[in-house]
PDB file of C-alpha atoms in Angstrom:
ATOM      1  CA  MET A   1      12.718  36.358 -15.017  1.00  0.00           C
ATOM      2  CA  SER A   2      14.707  39.052 -16.787  1.00  0.00           C
ATOM      3  CA  VAL A   3      17.922  37.394 -15.549  1.00  0.00           C
ATOM      4  CA  LEU A   4      17.071  34.186 -17.429  1.00  0.00           C
ATOM      5  CA  LYS A   5      16.238  35.859 -20.756  1.00  0.00           C
ATOM      6  CA  GLY A   6      18.910  35.089 -23.287  1.00  0.00           C
ATOM      7  CA  LEU A   7      20.627  32.549 -21.017  1.00  0.00           C
ATOM      8  CA  ARG A   8      22.295  29.678 -22.892  1.00  0.00           C
ATOM      9  CA  PHE A   9      24.439  26.852 -21.449  1.00  0.00           C
ATOM     10  CA  SER A  10      25.058  23.100 -21.536  1.00  0.00           C
ATOM     11  CA  SER A  11      23.891  20.939 -18.658  1.00  0.00           C
ATOM     12  CA  PHE A  12      23.551  17.303 -17.723  1.00  0.00           C
ATOM     13  CA  PHE A  13      20.113  17.359 -19.405  1.00  0.00           C
ATOM     14  CA  GLY A  14      21.461  18.868 -22.639  1.00  0.00           C
ATOM     15  CA  GLU A  15      21.509  22.347 -24.113  1.00  0.00           C
ATOM     16  CA  ILE A  16      19.499  24.971 -22.217  1.00  0.00           C
ATOM     17  CA  GLY A  17      18.559  28.185 -23.985  1.00  0.00           C
ATOM     18  CA  VAL A  18      15.941  30.547 -22.555  1.00  0.00           C
ATOM     19  CA  ASP A  19      14.244  33.006 -24.939  1.00  0.00           C
ATOM     20  CA  VAL A  20      12.502  36.284 -24.100  1.00  0.00           C
ATOM     21  CA  THR A  21       9.288  34.457 -23.137  1.00  0.00           C
ATOM     22  CA  GLY A  22      11.114  32.230 -20.633  1.00  0.00           C
ATOM     23  CA  ALA A  23      10.776  29.040 -22.695  1.00  0.00           C
ATOM     24  CA  ASN A  24      13.671  26.657 -23.325  1.00  0.00           C
ATOM     25  CA  ARG A  25      14.091  26.822 -27.109  1.00  0.00           C
ATOM     26  CA  ALA A  26      17.455  25.038 -27.320  1.00  0.00           C
ATOM     27  CA  LYS A  27      16.055  21.579 -26.518  1.00  0.00           C
ATOM     28  CA  THR A  28      12.690  20.079 -27.304  1.00  0.00           C
ATOM     29  CA  MET A  29      11.123  18.681 -24.147  1.00  0.00           C
ATOM     30  CA  VAL A  30       8.557  15.914 -24.353  1.00  0.00           C
ATOM     31  CA  ALA A  31       5.443  16.260 -22.194  1.00  0.00           C
ATOM     32  CA  LEU A  32       3.875  12.987 -21.032  1.00  0.00           C
ATOM     33  CA  GLN A  33       0.408  12.338 -19.644  1.00  0.00           C
ATOM     34  CA  TYR A  34      -1.365   9.213 -18.390  1.00  0.00           C
ATOM     35  CA  ASN A  35      -4.445   8.202 -20.359  1.00  0.00           C
ATOM     36  CA  ARG A  36      -7.583   6.501 -18.979  1.00  0.00           C
ATOM     37  CA  THR A  37      -5.954   3.055 -19.172  1.00  0.00           C
ATOM     38  CA  SER A  38      -2.917   4.228 -17.144  1.00  0.00           C
ATOM     39  CA  GLN A  39      -0.617   4.183 -20.164  1.00  0.00           C
ATOM     40  CA  LEU A  40       1.884   6.996 -20.655  1.00  0.00           C
ATOM     41  CA  GLU A  41       1.440   8.949 -23.874  1.00  0.00           C
ATOM     42  CA  ALA A  42       3.399  11.839 -25.350  1.00  0.00           C
ATOM     43  CA  VAL A  43       1.201  14.938 -25.718  1.00  0.00           C
ATOM     44  CA  ALA A  44       3.793  17.510 -26.791  1.00  0.00           C
ATOM     45  CA  PRO A  45       5.504  18.575 -28.993  1.00  0.00           C
ATOM     46  CA  SER A  46       3.143  17.826 -31.878  1.00  0.00           C
ATOM     47  CA  SER A  47       5.904  16.108 -33.874  1.00  0.00           C
ATOM     48  CA  VAL A  48       6.015  13.211 -31.356  1.00  0.00           C
ATOM     49  CA  ALA A  49       2.530  13.456 -29.791  1.00  0.00           C
ATOM     50  CA  THR A  50       0.586  10.193 -29.670  1.00  0.00           C
ATOM     51  CA  SER A  51      -2.575  11.754 -28.212  1.00  0.00           C
ATOM     52  CA  LEU A  52      -4.092  15.086 -27.290  1.00  0.00           C
ATOM     53  CA  ALA A  53      -3.429  16.594 -23.886  1.00  0.00           C
ATOM     54  CA  VAL A  54      -6.326  16.588 -21.422  1.00  0.00           C
ATOM     55  CA  ILE A  55      -6.371  20.201 -20.232  1.00  0.00           C
ATOM     56  CA  PRO A  56      -7.584  21.001 -17.723  1.00  0.00           C
ATOM     57  CA  ALA A  57      -7.451  17.733 -15.842  1.00  0.00           C
ATOM     58  CA  PRO A  58     -10.899  16.607 -14.671  1.00  0.00           C
ATOM     59  CA  THR A  59     -11.853  17.460 -11.108  1.00  0.00           C
ATOM     60  CA  TRP A  60     -11.959  14.661  -8.544  1.00  0.00           C
ATOM     61  CA  ASP A  61     -15.748  14.528  -8.821  1.00  0.00           C
ATOM     62  CA  GLU A  62     -15.530  14.090 -12.610  1.00  0.00           C
ATOM     63  CA  ARG A  63     -12.943  11.307 -12.529  1.00  0.00           C
ATOM     64  CA  VAL A  64     -14.026   7.751 -13.136  1.00  0.00           C
ATOM     65  CA  ASP A  65     -13.010   5.231 -10.501  1.00  0.00           C
ATOM     66  CA  ASP A  66     -14.500   1.871 -11.281  1.00  0.00           C
ATOM     67  CA  ASP A  67     -12.472  -0.130  -8.789  1.00  0.00           C
ATOM     68  CA  GLY A  68     -14.680  -2.122  -6.458  1.00  0.00           C
ATOM     69  CA  TRP A  69     -14.083  -3.916  -3.215  1.00  0.00           C
ATOM     70  CA  TYR A  70     -12.520  -7.294  -3.821  1.00  0.00           C
ATOM     71  CA  ASP A  71     -13.251  -7.234  -7.551  1.00  0.00           C
ATOM     72  CA  THR A  72     -10.213  -9.196  -8.755  1.00  0.00           C
ATOM     73  CA  ALA A  73      -9.533 -12.882  -8.315  1.00  0.00           C
ATOM     74  CA  GLY A  74      -6.291 -12.195  -6.435  1.00  0.00           C
ATOM     75  CA  GLU A  75      -8.018  -9.982  -3.870  1.00  0.00           C
ATOM     76  CA  ILE A  76     -10.743 -12.570  -3.325  1.00  0.00           C
ATOM     77  CA  VAL A  77      -8.211 -15.407  -2.882  1.00  0.00           C
ATOM     78  CA  ILE A  78      -6.034 -13.420  -0.446  1.00  0.00           C
ATOM     79  CA  THR A  79      -9.046 -12.291   1.580  1.00  0.00           C
ATOM     80  CA  THR A  80     -10.442 -15.829   1.678  1.00  0.00           C
ATOM     81  CA  ILE A  81      -7.106 -17.262   2.853  1.00  0.00           C
ATOM     82  CA  ALA A  82      -6.741 -14.549   5.526  1.00  0.00           C
ATOM     83  CA  SER A  83     -10.313 -15.145   6.716  1.00  0.00           C
ATOM     84  CA  ILE A  84      -9.788 -18.913   6.928  1.00  0.00           C
ATOM     85  CA  LEU A  85      -6.562 -18.380   8.883  1.00  0.00           C
ATOM     86  CA  ILE A  86      -8.332 -16.033  11.310  1.00  0.00           C
ATOM     87  CA  VAL A  87     -11.076 -18.616  11.918  1.00  0.00           C
ATOM     88  CA  LEU A  88      -8.505 -21.421  12.371  1.00  0.00           C
ATOM     89  CA  THR A  89      -6.502 -19.227  14.747  1.00  0.00           C
ATOM     90  CA  PHE A  90      -9.569 -18.519  16.891  1.00  0.00           C
ATOM     91  CA  ALA A  91     -10.366 -22.255  16.908  1.00  0.00           C
ATOM     92  CA  THR A  92      -6.804 -23.026  17.992  1.00  0.00           C
ATOM     93  CA  THR A  93      -7.014 -20.337  20.679  1.00  0.00           C
ATOM     94  CA  LEU A  94     -10.228 -21.911  21.989  1.00  0.00           C
ATOM     95  CA  PHE A  95      -8.575 -25.358  21.940  1.00  0.00           C
ATOM     96  CA  VAL A  96      -5.593 -24.062  23.950  1.00  0.00           C
ATOM     97  CA  ALA A  97      -7.876 -22.288  26.445  1.00  0.00           C
ATOM     98  CA  VAL A  98     -10.016 -25.397  26.988  1.00  0.00           C
ATOM     99  CA  ASN A  99      -7.075 -27.832  27.212  1.00  0.00           C
ATOM    100  CA  HIS A 100      -4.642 -25.625  29.125  1.00  0.00           C
ATOM    101  CA  LYS A 101      -4.209 -28.286  31.827  1.00  0.00           C
ATOM    102  CA  ASN A 102      -2.991 -30.877  29.331  1.00  0.00           C
ATOM    103  CA  PRO A 103       0.704 -31.534  30.136  1.00  0.00           C
ATOM    104  CA  VAL A 104       1.863 -30.837  26.578  1.00  0.00           C
ATOM    105  CA  ILE A 105      -0.037 -27.544  26.289  1.00  0.00           C
ATOM    106  CA  SER A 106       0.816 -26.573  29.855  1.00  0.00           C
ATOM    107  CA  ALA A 107       4.522 -27.018  29.077  1.00  0.00           C
ATOM    108  CA  ALA A 108       4.142 -24.568  26.167  1.00  0.00           C
ATOM    109  CA  SER A 109       2.883 -21.721  28.428  1.00  0.00           C
ATOM    110  CA  PRO A 110      -0.788 -21.267  27.482  1.00  0.00           C
ATOM    111  CA  PRO A 111      -0.870 -17.483  28.189  1.00  0.00           C
ATOM    112  CA  PHE A 112       1.962 -16.930  25.707  1.00  0.00           C
ATOM    113  CA  LEU A 113       0.353 -19.289  23.200  1.00  0.00           C
ATOM    114  CA  ILE A 114      -2.945 -17.432  23.388  1.00  0.00           C
ATOM    115  CA  LEU A 115      -1.251 -14.029  23.002  1.00  0.00           C
ATOM    116  CA  ILE A 116       0.748 -15.280  20.017  1.00  0.00           C
ATOM    117  CA  LEU A 117      -2.379 -16.699  18.403  1.00  0.00           C
ATOM    118  CA  LEU A 118      -4.431 -13.538  18.966  1.00  0.00           C
ATOM    119  CA  SER A 119      -1.616 -11.335  17.701  1.00  0.00           C
ATOM    120  CA  SER A 120      -1.463 -13.411  14.523  1.00  0.00           C
ATOM    121  CA  CYS A 121      -5.144 -12.503  13.996  1.00  0.00           C
ATOM    122  CA  PHE A 122      -4.100  -8.841  14.060  1.00  0.00           C
ATOM    123  CA  LEU A 123      -1.469  -9.607  11.427  1.00  0.00           C
ATOM    124  CA  TYR A 124      -3.912 -11.589   9.237  1.00  0.00           C
ATOM    125  CA  SER A 125      -6.470  -8.782   9.435  1.00  0.00           C
ATOM    126  CA  THR A 126      -3.985  -6.293   7.969  1.00  0.00           C
ATOM    127  CA  THR A 127      -4.226  -8.096   4.617  1.00  0.00           C
ATOM    128  CA  ILE A 128      -7.993  -7.588   4.655  1.00  0.00           C
ATOM    129  CA  VAL A 129      -7.780  -3.908   5.633  1.00  0.00           C
ATOM    130  CA  TRP A 130      -5.015  -3.329   3.088  1.00  0.00           C
ATOM    131  CA  GLN A 131      -7.409  -4.131   0.229  1.00  0.00           C
ATOM    132  CA  LEU A 132     -10.137  -1.704   1.317  1.00  0.00           C
ATOM    133  CA  TYR A 133     -10.653   1.676  -0.283  1.00  0.00           C
ATOM    134  CA  ALA A 134      -8.120   4.194   0.972  1.00  0.00           C
ATOM    135  CA  THR A 135      -9.986   6.197   3.589  1.00  0.00           C
ATOM    136  CA  ASP A 136      -8.770   8.030   6.672  1.00  0.00           C
ATOM    137  CA  ALA A 137      -9.989   5.146   8.835  1.00  0.00           C
ATOM    138  CA  SER A 138      -8.381   2.338   6.807  1.00  0.00           C
ATOM    139  CA  CYS A 139      -5.106   4.254   6.506  1.00  0.00           C
ATOM    140  CA  ALA A 140      -5.082   4.929  10.256  1.00  0.00           C
ATOM    141  CA  ILE A 141      -5.958   1.408  11.403  1.00  0.00           C
ATOM    142  CA  LEU A 142      -3.465  -0.469   9.203  1.00  0.00           C
ATOM    143  CA  PRO A 143      -0.236   0.545  11.011  1.00  0.00           C
ATOM    144  CA  TRP A 144      -1.929   0.005  14.378  1.00  0.00           C
ATOM    145  CA  LEU A 145      -3.045  -3.516  13.510  1.00  0.00           C
ATOM    146  CA  PHE A 146       0.361  -4.390  12.114  1.00  0.00           C
ATOM    147  CA  GLY A 147       2.285  -2.743  14.962  1.00  0.00           C
ATOM    148  CA  ILE A 148       0.243  -4.328  17.745  1.00  0.00           C
ATOM    149  CA  GLY A 149       0.260  -7.732  16.031  1.00  0.00           C
ATOM    150  CA  TRP A 150       4.002  -7.664  15.343  1.00  0.00           C
ATOM    151  CA  THR A 151       4.918  -6.449  18.830  1.00  0.00           C
ATOM    152  CA  LEU A 152       2.749  -9.000  20.630  1.00  0.00           C
ATOM    153  CA  PHE A 153       3.732 -11.858  18.328  1.00  0.00           C
ATOM    154  CA  PHE A 154       7.486 -11.448  18.504  1.00  0.00           C
ATOM    155  CA  GLY A 155       7.488 -10.016  22.016  1.00  0.00           C
ATOM    156  CA  CYS A 156       5.830 -13.181  23.345  1.00  0.00           C
ATOM    157  CA  MET A 157       8.170 -15.396  21.338  1.00  0.00           C
ATOM    158  CA  VAL A 158      11.256 -13.583  22.640  1.00  0.00           C
ATOM    159  CA  LEU A 159      10.032 -13.586  26.243  1.00  0.00           C
ATOM    160  CA  ARG A 160       9.020 -17.230  26.014  1.00  0.00           C
ATOM    161  CA  THR A 161      12.435 -18.359  24.749  1.00  0.00           C
ATOM    162  CA  TRP A 162      14.540 -16.049  26.899  1.00  0.00           C
TER     163      TRP A 162
END
C-alpha cells in the first residue's frame, strides 16, 4: 500500500490520485446500490445520493423473496400451452402406435415418429422446469431434458431423411 500513497496519474477512467489513506481523492466515484424494487440508486457521495446505503446487506435468511410459482400471467400462459402440447403429443403418439399398420403412417416410419414425438415432450417440459424455483434439482435436470430432447428429435429427423 505504501507504493500507492501519493500516486497521481491520468487513465481511461479519468484522474487517479491516491492519498495516504489509499482513497482516490482526484475523482469522485459514485457508489450504486439496488433498492427493494430492483431500481439502481446512488448512495455515495452525499452530494448525488438518492437514498441511504444499506450496510450491511441483509443475510439470505433476512431477505424478502415474494416470488411464487407461476404467479404471473405470462408464466401461467406458457405453462398451460406447454402442458396442452405435451398432452396432444402423447395423444398423437398413442394414435401412431395404434395405427402403425396404416399405409400412410407405415410409410412415415412409426418408430422414428414415436421417438420424435416423445423427444418433443422432453423439449416442452423444459419450459415448465425453467419456471420453477432455482434449486439444485431444477438446475441439474434442465440441461438433461433439453439435451436428450434435442438429440433425439433432430437425430431421428436426420437419420430418417438420410
